[in-house]
């Protein structure tokens, strides 16, 4: 249970990265499968060679961001379809990751890592969960803040209405590249921390990661809502935790770790199909009416708009 | 202020669909000119606007803004000095952002966008003040998402956003065509008011002859990629919709589209 919570909070970084591309930029970025492993590989190699684990993790962010930069350039300057651009980078990274690691696997046992540091300070109980909650929240808040800056608003508008933001002198190419870099940077950092958590970096650890990220984003937002950015990012963090708990539950009822990719896929399909089911729509409508009533009650005080007919973000 | 000289553009060159959209078009706008552009479908009205905006690259000719050749600049680079309102009321605003966030994006036109907060208390005050001009009560709904507004409200907001940072040139592409008559009237009135107050150099494409005659100080009529009529000031004041129709019928084979006939 505690392990699942801890892993979920670490994967929240990945989920926030996927949220930036998938929801904010409206760009299905498959680079993450590769950049996650790149981050893990970079951090692992650096740590084994005696680099400070904080620095090593920061380097993982940079390497992830570079992967995002490549996808961004392929897509915007090379006019390659976004999905294909991501796939190309992801496949190319497989070889690069093997080069970085010099093999398919780097063990981190006995090394000083962020997680060994955490264990020294906070043990492996609820205290360490709290530390990881704080970490996930810090990143969530940084993203909230960034999305409200001049640049962040331009990034949101790029995913929302390209024609409009171009007419206000913003280069959508540049915004997409920035978005992809931040996103993959977060994913690379996530990979670095996951490697330190499990005690090794492995060439296959990123396979199917996009589904883990998507599942967290979609499940989280379906359960916890998306009305404003702050709520949406919180939903993403919680979604990552819920996803881990669901995996933990599946393992407990007898599925084995090899079944997990199928589980992820089924979970995403369920999260995408359920909202189309009539019975579910009725529940959603009922919920919406209730919030609309609440909002109407508040309207005199806040004159805030109601949640009616809003697009899911 | 704006100088379009000898600009030509052909769509789908070398195919059966080849169409000459602009044919050696020359157009000069002095600072403060408010020019309305009319013409049948396919006359090249929107192509002129899109060429000025940089959305379409001309094959030949030069576009100059304040004596500076902007022909090579990309759309978003030219946009630093050009404000635009589109025909589609959904096109000029970002639906998932709030009214104040949209205004903040418009406010930064031509300035670098860094890591300062997009909406601050002082900006909010300024935006609310600007919104009062629209008389739609939007100043009380600053934090509502723009996607919740009606088409007319969104188009009025688009107009305010396009003019918020005082662009050198304002391009209006049939921006009232998709609205109901009442809203169209409101947006037209706001356009006249804002253009007059800010003395904006404006190019407005319209399907509506009455509107083309009523607003602006100059009118041009286009046909098959060429400017066939250019009247300004007193000469324009004397014109009536009938005269324009007569002008249209002079052109052999010109098809006046339904909307134009209805005016």
PDB file of N, CA and C in Angstrom, chain B residues 89-166:
ATOM      1  N   UNK B  89     -16.922  33.704 -35.409  1.00  0.00           N
ATOM      2  CA  UNK B  89     -16.843  34.300 -34.063  1.00  0.00           C
ATOM      3  C   UNK B  89     -16.027  33.443 -33.103  1.00  0.00           C
ATOM      4  N   UNK B  90     -15.843  32.148 -33.435  1.00  0.00           N
ATOM      5  CA  UNK B  90     -15.083  31.270 -32.547  1.00  0.00           C
ATOM      6  C   UNK B  90     -13.570  31.425 -32.787  1.00  0.00           C
ATOM      7  N   UNK B  91     -13.188  32.067 -33.881  1.00  0.00           N
ATOM      8  CA  UNK B  91     -11.785  32.028 -34.305  1.00  0.00           C
ATOM      9  C   UNK B  91     -10.885  33.009 -33.562  1.00  0.00           C
ATOM     10  N   UNK B  92     -11.472  34.061 -32.993  1.00  0.00           N
ATOM     11  CA  UNK B  92     -10.640  35.134 -32.469  1.00  0.00           C
ATOM     12  C   UNK B  92     -10.357  35.076 -30.982  1.00  0.00           C
ATOM     13  N   UNK B  93     -10.884  34.041 -30.313  1.00  0.00           N
ATOM     14  CA  UNK B  93     -10.698  33.944 -28.869  1.00  0.00           C
ATOM     15  C   UNK B  93     -10.337  32.510 -28.493  1.00  0.00           C
ATOM     16  N   UNK B  94      -9.803  32.351 -27.302  1.00  0.00           N
ATOM     17  CA  UNK B  94      -9.433  31.021 -26.822  1.00  0.00           C
ATOM     18  C   UNK B  94     -10.497  30.536 -25.839  1.00  0.00           C
ATOM     19  N   UNK B  95     -11.317  29.547 -26.240  1.00  0.00           N
ATOM     20  CA  UNK B  95     -12.517  29.199 -25.466  1.00  0.00           C
ATOM     21  C   UNK B  95     -12.249  28.672 -24.066  1.00  0.00           C
ATOM     22  N   UNK B  96     -11.128  27.982 -23.860  1.00  0.00           N
ATOM     23  CA  UNK B  96     -10.884  27.390 -22.550  1.00  0.00           C
ATOM     24  C   UNK B  96     -10.237  28.350 -21.560  1.00  0.00           C
ATOM     25  N   UNK B  97      -9.858  29.530 -22.051  1.00  0.00           N
ATOM     26  CA  UNK B  97      -9.301  30.528 -21.151  1.00  0.00           C
ATOM     27  C   UNK B  97     -10.399  31.516 -20.753  1.00  0.00           C
ATOM     28  N   UNK B  98     -10.163  32.219 -19.659  1.00  0.00           N
ATOM     29  CA  UNK B  98     -11.174  33.160 -19.184  1.00  0.00           C
ATOM     30  C   UNK B  98     -11.100  34.456 -19.987  1.00  0.00           C
ATOM     31  N   UNK B  99     -12.098  35.307 -19.805  1.00  0.00           N
ATOM     32  CA  UNK B  99     -12.125  36.588 -20.505  1.00  0.00           C
ATOM     33  C   UNK B  99     -10.867  37.384 -20.194  1.00  0.00           C
ATOM     34  N   UNK B 100     -10.509  37.445 -18.900  1.00  0.00           N
ATOM     35  CA  UNK B 100      -9.327  38.252 -18.536  1.00  0.00           C
ATOM     36  C   UNK B 100      -8.038  37.650 -19.078  1.00  0.00           C
ATOM     37  N   UNK B 101      -7.980  36.309 -19.149  1.00  0.00           N
ATOM     38  CA  UNK B 101      -6.769  35.685 -19.697  1.00  0.00           C
ATOM     39  C   UNK B 101      -6.659  35.960 -21.198  1.00  0.00           C
ATOM     40  N   UNK B 102      -7.796  35.913 -21.895  1.00  0.00           N
ATOM     41  CA  UNK B 102      -7.786  36.251 -23.317  1.00  0.00           C
ATOM     42  C   UNK B 102      -7.311  37.685 -23.525  1.00  0.00           C
ATOM     43  N   UNK B 103      -7.827  38.599 -22.712  1.00  0.00           N
ATOM     44  CA  UNK B 103      -7.427  40.004 -22.846  1.00  0.00           C
ATOM     45  C   UNK B 103      -5.942  40.174 -22.549  1.00  0.00           C
ATOM     46  N   UNK B 104      -5.464  39.392 -21.569  1.00  0.00           N
ATOM     47  CA  UNK B 104      -4.049  39.480 -21.226  1.00  0.00           C
ATOM     48  C   UNK B 104      -3.174  39.026 -22.396  1.00  0.00           C
ATOM     49  N   UNK B 105      -3.613  37.974 -23.100  1.00  0.00           N
ATOM     50  CA  UNK B 105      -2.873  37.517 -24.279  1.00  0.00           C
ATOM     51  C   UNK B 105      -2.841  38.619 -25.336  1.00  0.00           C
ATOM     52  N   UNK B 106      -3.989  39.274 -25.527  1.00  0.00           N
ATOM     53  CA  UNK B 106      -4.074  40.331 -26.533  1.00  0.00           C
ATOM     54  C   UNK B 106      -3.209  41.519 -26.132  1.00  0.00           C
ATOM     55  N   UNK B 107      -3.169  41.779 -24.832  1.00  0.00           N
ATOM     56  CA  UNK B 107      -2.448  42.928 -24.301  1.00  0.00           C
ATOM     57  C   UNK B 107      -0.944  42.822 -24.552  1.00  0.00           C
ATOM     58  N   UNK B 108      -0.412  41.598 -24.658  1.00  0.00           N
ATOM     59  CA  UNK B 108       1.027  41.401 -24.817  1.00  0.00           C
ATOM     60  C   UNK B 108       1.446  41.385 -26.278  1.00  0.00           C
ATOM     61  N   UNK B 109       0.539  41.655 -27.193  1.00  0.00           N
ATOM     62  CA  UNK B 109       0.920  41.669 -28.605  1.00  0.00           C
ATOM     63  C   UNK B 109       2.091  42.623 -28.813  1.00  0.00           C
ATOM     64  N   UNK B 110       3.130  42.119 -29.489  1.00  0.00           N
ATOM     65  CA  UNK B 110       4.264  42.979 -29.791  1.00  0.00           C
ATOM     66  C   UNK B 110       5.293  43.090 -28.678  1.00  0.00           C
ATOM     67  N   UNK B 111       4.981  42.520 -27.513  1.00  0.00           N
ATOM     68  CA  UNK B 111       5.958  42.497 -26.422  1.00  0.00           C
ATOM     69  C   UNK B 111       6.402  41.061 -26.189  1.00  0.00           C
ATOM     70  N   UNK B 112       7.550  40.889 -25.543  1.00  0.00           N
ATOM     71  CA  UNK B 112       7.992  39.531 -25.254  1.00  0.00           C
ATOM     72  C   UNK B 112       7.092  38.951 -24.161  1.00  0.00           C
ATOM     73  N   UNK B 113       6.933  37.656 -24.209  1.00  0.00           N
ATOM     74  CA  UNK B 113       6.115  36.985 -23.193  1.00  0.00           C
ATOM     75  C   UNK B 113       7.022  36.184 -22.289  1.00  0.00           C
ATOM     76  N   UNK B 114       7.146  36.622 -21.056  1.00  0.00           N
ATOM     77  CA  UNK B 114       8.063  35.950 -20.144  1.00  0.00           C
ATOM     78  C   UNK B 114       7.332  35.210 -19.056  1.00  0.00           C
ATOM     79  N   UNK B 115       7.890  35.256 -17.844  1.00  0.00           N
ATOM     80  CA  UNK B 115       7.328  34.475 -16.752  1.00  0.00           C
ATOM     81  C   UNK B 115       6.620  35.350 -15.723  1.00  0.00           C
ATOM     82  N   UNK B 116       6.148  36.517 -16.179  1.00  0.00           N
ATOM     83  CA  UNK B 116       5.341  37.311 -15.268  1.00  0.00           C
ATOM     84  C   UNK B 116       3.897  36.844 -15.333  1.00  0.00           C
ATOM     85  N   UNK B 117       3.161  37.011 -14.242  1.00  0.00           N
ATOM     86  CA  UNK B 117       1.773  36.561 -14.232  1.00  0.00           C
ATOM     87  C   UNK B 117       0.971  37.281 -15.312  1.00  0.00           C
ATOM     88  N   UNK B 118       0.132  36.519 -16.019  1.00  0.00           N
ATOM     89  CA  UNK B 118      -0.639  37.079 -17.117  1.00  0.00           C
ATOM     90  C   UNK B 118      -1.695  38.057 -16.645  1.00  0.00           C
ATOM     91  N   UNK B 119      -2.324  37.760 -15.520  1.00  0.00           N
ATOM     92  CA  UNK B 119      -3.385  38.620 -15.007  1.00  0.00           C
ATOM     93  C   UNK B 119      -3.020  39.087 -13.605  1.00  0.00           C
ATOM     94  N   UNK B 120      -2.924  40.372 -13.427  1.00  0.00           N
ATOM     95  CA  UNK B 120      -2.668  40.927 -12.099  1.00  0.00           C
ATOM     96  C   UNK B 120      -3.820  41.869 -11.745  1.00  0.00           C
ATOM     97  N   UNK B 121      -3.830  42.313 -10.493  1.00  0.00           N
ATOM     98  CA  UNK B 121      -4.942  43.156 -10.045  1.00  0.00           C
ATOM     99  C   UNK B 121      -5.042  44.423 -10.885  1.00  0.00           C
ATOM    100  N   UNK B 122      -3.897  45.029 -11.193  1.00  0.00           N
ATOM    101  CA  UNK B 122      -3.952  46.299 -11.924  1.00  0.00           C
ATOM    102  C   UNK B 122      -4.401  46.062 -13.367  1.00  0.00           C
ATOM    103  N   UNK B 123      -3.916  44.943 -13.948  1.00  0.00           N
ATOM    104  CA  UNK B 123      -4.350  44.627 -15.307  1.00  0.00           C
ATOM    105  C   UNK B 123      -5.852  44.363 -15.323  1.00  0.00           C
ATOM    106  N   UNK B 124      -6.320  43.642 -14.317  1.00  0.00           N
ATOM    107  CA  UNK B 124      -7.736  43.281 -14.258  1.00  0.00           C
ATOM    108  C   UNK B 124      -8.598  44.543 -14.281  1.00  0.00           C
ATOM    109  N   UNK B 125      -8.159  45.534 -13.530  1.00  0.00           N
ATOM    110  CA  UNK B 125      -8.879  46.805 -13.484  1.00  0.00           C
ATOM    111  C   UNK B 125      -8.942  47.444 -14.874  1.00  0.00           C
ATOM    112  N   UNK B 126      -7.778  47.407 -15.540  1.00  0.00           N
ATOM    113  CA  UNK B 126      -7.680  48.006 -16.863  1.00  0.00           C
ATOM    114  C   UNK B 126      -8.573  47.242 -17.862  1.00  0.00           C
ATOM    115  N   UNK B 127      -8.573  45.900 -17.757  1.00  0.00           N
ATOM    116  CA  UNK B 127      -9.387  45.096 -18.668  1.00  0.00           C
ATOM    117  C   UNK B 127     -10.870  45.385 -18.448  1.00  0.00           C
ATOM    118  N   UNK B 128     -11.255  45.483 -17.186  1.00  0.00           N
ATOM    119  CA  UNK B 128     -12.663  45.750 -16.875  1.00  0.00           C
ATOM    120  C   UNK B 128     -13.080  47.088 -17.484  1.00  0.00           C
ATOM    121  N   UNK B 129     -12.172  48.052 -17.368  1.00  0.00           N
ATOM    122  CA  UNK B 129     -12.439  49.380 -17.926  1.00  0.00           C
ATOM    123  C   UNK B 129     -12.631  49.286 -19.451  1.00  0.00           C
ATOM    124  N   UNK B 130     -11.737  48.520 -20.088  1.00  0.00           N
ATOM    125  CA  UNK B 130     -11.805  48.378 -21.549  1.00  0.00           C
ATOM    126  C   UNK B 130     -13.094  47.671 -21.975  1.00  0.00           C
ATOM    127  N   UNK B 131     -13.513  46.689 -21.170  1.00  0.00           N
ATOM    128  CA  UNK B 131     -14.704  45.908 -21.523  1.00  0.00           C
ATOM    129  C   UNK B 131     -15.984  46.737 -21.458  1.00  0.00           C
ATOM    130  N   UNK B 132     -15.949  47.804 -20.653  1.00  0.00           N
ATOM    131  CA  UNK B 132     -17.155  48.633 -20.505  1.00  0.00           C
ATOM    132  C   UNK B 132     -17.587  49.220 -21.839  1.00  0.00           C
ATOM    133  N   UNK B 133     -16.618  49.453 -22.725  1.00  0.00           N
ATOM    134  CA  UNK B 133     -16.915  50.004 -24.044  1.00  0.00           C
ATOM    135  C   UNK B 133     -17.929  49.137 -24.792  1.00  0.00           C
ATOM    136  N   UNK B 134     -17.864  47.820 -24.552  1.00  0.00           N
ATOM    137  CA  UNK B 134     -18.731  46.898 -25.285  1.00  0.00           C
ATOM    138  C   UNK B 134     -20.184  46.953 -24.817  1.00  0.00           C
ATOM    139  N   UNK B 135     -20.387  47.465 -23.615  1.00  0.00           N
ATOM    140  CA  UNK B 135     -21.733  47.549 -23.031  1.00  0.00           C
ATOM    141  C   UNK B 135     -22.450  46.209 -23.015  1.00  0.00           C
ATOM    142  N   UNK B 136     -21.706  45.141 -22.750  1.00  0.00           N
ATOM    143  CA  UNK B 136     -22.315  43.809 -22.697  1.00  0.00           C
ATOM    144  C   UNK B 136     -22.262  43.233 -21.285  1.00  0.00           C
ATOM    145  N   UNK B 137     -21.744  44.011 -20.365  1.00  0.00           N
ATOM    146  CA  UNK B 137     -21.658  43.545 -18.977  1.00  0.00           C
ATOM    147  C   UNK B 137     -20.551  42.529 -18.755  1.00  0.00           C
ATOM    148  N   UNK B 138     -19.672  42.371 -19.750  1.00  0.00           N
ATOM    149  CA  UNK B 138     -18.602  41.372 -19.615  1.00  0.00           C
ATOM    150  C   UNK B 138     -17.608  41.764 -18.525  1.00  0.00           C
ATOM    151  N   UNK B 139     -17.567  43.055 -18.162  1.00  0.00           N
ATOM    152  CA  UNK B 139     -16.620  43.490 -17.131  1.00  0.00           C
ATOM    153  C   UNK B 139     -16.919  42.844 -15.784  1.00  0.00           C
ATOM    154  N   UNK B 140     -18.161  42.319 -15.628  1.00  0.00           N
ATOM    155  CA  UNK B 140     -18.494  41.637 -14.374  1.00  0.00           C
ATOM    156  C   UNK B 140     -18.248  40.133 -14.466  1.00  0.00           C
ATOM    157  N   UNK B 141     -17.806  39.672 -15.624  1.00  0.00           N
ATOM    158  CA  UNK B 141     -17.625  38.226 -15.797  1.00  0.00           C
ATOM    159  C   UNK B 141     -16.196  37.911 -16.214  1.00  0.00           C
ATOM    160  N   UNK B 142     -15.246  38.660 -15.678  1.00  0.00           N
ATOM    161  CA  UNK B 142     -13.841  38.535 -16.088  1.00  0.00           C
ATOM    162  C   UNK B 142     -13.313  37.107 -15.989  1.00  0.00           C
ATOM    163  N   UNK B 143     -13.834  36.343 -15.006  1.00  0.00           N
ATOM    164  CA  UNK B 143     -13.269  35.007 -14.802  1.00  0.00           C
ATOM    165  C   UNK B 143     -14.106  33.915 -15.431  1.00  0.00           C
ATOM    166  N   UNK B 144     -15.044  34.291 -16.277  1.00  0.00           N
ATOM    167  CA  UNK B 144     -15.823  33.284 -16.999  1.00  0.00           C
ATOM    168  C   UNK B 144     -15.020  32.819 -18.208  1.00  0.00           C
ATOM    169  N   UNK B 145     -15.141  31.524 -18.527  1.00  0.00           N
ATOM    170  CA  UNK B 145     -14.459  31.036 -19.719  1.00  0.00           C
ATOM    171  C   UNK B 145     -15.143  31.586 -20.958  1.00  0.00           C
ATOM    172  N   UNK B 146     -14.347  31.953 -21.948  1.00  0.00           N
ATOM    173  CA  UNK B 146     -14.880  32.580 -23.152  1.00  0.00           C
ATOM    174  C   UNK B 146     -15.786  31.622 -23.931  1.00  0.00           C
ATOM    175  N   UNK B 147     -15.524  30.307 -23.792  1.00  0.00           N
ATOM    176  CA  UNK B 147     -16.371  29.316 -24.453  1.00  0.00           C
ATOM    177  C   UNK B 147     -17.827  29.390 -24.032  1.00  0.00           C
ATOM    178  N   UNK B 148     -18.100  30.060 -22.907  1.00  0.00           N
ATOM    179  CA  UNK B 148     -19.482  30.153 -22.422  1.00  0.00           C
ATOM    180  C   UNK B 148     -20.244  31.314 -23.056  1.00  0.00           C
ATOM    181  N   UNK B 149     -19.529  32.191 -23.762  1.00  0.00           N
ATOM    182  CA  UNK B 149     -20.186  33.377 -24.317  1.00  0.00           C
ATOM    183  C   UNK B 149     -20.896  33.051 -25.623  1.00  0.00           C
ATOM    184  N   UNK B 150     -21.843  33.891 -26.001  1.00  0.00           N
ATOM    185  CA  UNK B 150     -22.544  33.714 -27.270  1.00  0.00           C
ATOM    186  C   UNK B 150     -21.654  34.193 -28.410  1.00  0.00           C
ATOM    187  N   UNK B 151     -22.046  33.853 -29.639  1.00  0.00           N
ATOM    188  CA  UNK B 151     -21.261  34.253 -30.805  1.00  0.00           C
ATOM    189  C   UNK B 151     -21.063  35.755 -30.877  1.00  0.00           C
ATOM    190  N   UNK B 152     -22.131  36.508 -30.641  1.00  0.00           N
ATOM    191  CA  UNK B 152     -22.042  37.959 -30.709  1.00  0.00           C
ATOM    192  C   UNK B 152     -21.112  38.517 -29.651  1.00  0.00           C
ATOM    193  N   UNK B 153     -21.218  37.968 -28.448  1.00  0.00           N
ATOM    194  CA  UNK B 153     -20.345  38.427 -27.362  1.00  0.00           C
ATOM    195  C   UNK B 153     -18.891  38.108 -27.678  1.00  0.00           C
ATOM    196  N   UNK B 154     -18.681  36.905 -28.233  1.00  0.00           N
ATOM    197  CA  UNK B 154     -17.307  36.512 -28.544  1.00  0.00           C
ATOM    198  C   UNK B 154     -16.727  37.387 -29.642  1.00  0.00           C
ATOM    199  N   UNK B 155     -17.568  37.759 -30.625  1.00  0.00           N
ATOM    200  CA  UNK B 155     -17.051  38.583 -31.707  1.00  0.00           C
ATOM    201  C   UNK B 155     -16.745  40.000 -31.216  1.00  0.00           C
ATOM    202  N   UNK B 156     -17.595  40.512 -30.335  1.00  0.00           N
ATOM    203  CA  UNK B 156     -17.328  41.837 -29.766  1.00  0.00           C
ATOM    204  C   UNK B 156     -16.028  41.801 -28.963  1.00  0.00           C
ATOM    205  N   UNK B 157     -15.834  40.712 -28.225  1.00  0.00           N
ATOM    206  CA  UNK B 157     -14.601  40.555 -27.449  1.00  0.00           C
ATOM    207  C   UNK B 157     -13.389  40.439 -28.382  1.00  0.00           C
ATOM    208  N   UNK B 158     -13.562  39.680 -29.486  1.00  0.00           N
ATOM    209  CA  UNK B 158     -12.473  39.548 -30.467  1.00  0.00           C
ATOM    210  C   UNK B 158     -12.057  40.917 -30.980  1.00  0.00           C
ATOM    211  N   UNK B 159     -13.055  41.749 -31.258  1.00  0.00           N
ATOM    212  CA  UNK B 159     -12.778  43.088 -31.777  1.00  0.00           C
ATOM    213  C   UNK B 159     -11.993  43.911 -30.749  1.00  0.00           C
ATOM    214  N   UNK B 160     -12.444  43.826 -29.504  1.00  0.00           N
ATOM    215  CA  UNK B 160     -11.754  44.564 -28.445  1.00  0.00           C
ATOM    216  C   UNK B 160     -10.316  44.058 -28.299  1.00  0.00           C
ATOM    217  N   UNK B 161     -10.159  42.725 -28.361  1.00  0.00           N
ATOM    218  CA  UNK B 161      -8.820  42.144 -28.220  1.00  0.00           C
ATOM    219  C   UNK B 161      -7.912  42.551 -29.379  1.00  0.00           C
ATOM    220  N   UNK B 162      -8.482  42.557 -30.586  1.00  0.00           N
ATOM    221  CA  UNK B 162      -7.670  42.891 -31.765  1.00  0.00           C
ATOM    222  C   UNK B 162      -7.170  44.326 -31.715  1.00  0.00           C
ATOM    223  N   UNK B 163      -7.918  45.184 -31.014  1.00  0.00           N
ATOM    224  CA  UNK B 163      -7.559  46.598 -30.994  1.00  0.00           C
ATOM    225  C   UNK B 163      -6.960  47.044 -29.665  1.00  0.00           C
ATOM    226  N   UNK B 164      -6.860  46.116 -28.704  1.00  0.00           N
ATOM    227  CA  UNK B 164      -6.453  46.466 -27.345  1.00  0.00           C
ATOM    228  C   UNK B 164      -5.059  47.096 -27.301  1.00  0.00           C
ATOM    229  N   UNK B 165      -4.138  46.541 -28.087  1.00  0.00           N
ATOM    230  CA  UNK B 165      -2.768  47.063 -28.027  1.00  0.00           C
ATOM    231  C   UNK B 165      -2.469  47.979 -29.209  1.00  0.00           C
ATOM    232  N   UNK B 166      -3.499  48.633 -29.724  1.00  0.00           N
ATOM    233  CA  UNK B 166      -3.355  49.632 -30.776  1.00  0.00           C
ATOM    234  C   UNK B 166      -2.428  49.213 -31.915  1.00  0.00           C
TER     235      UNK B 166
END
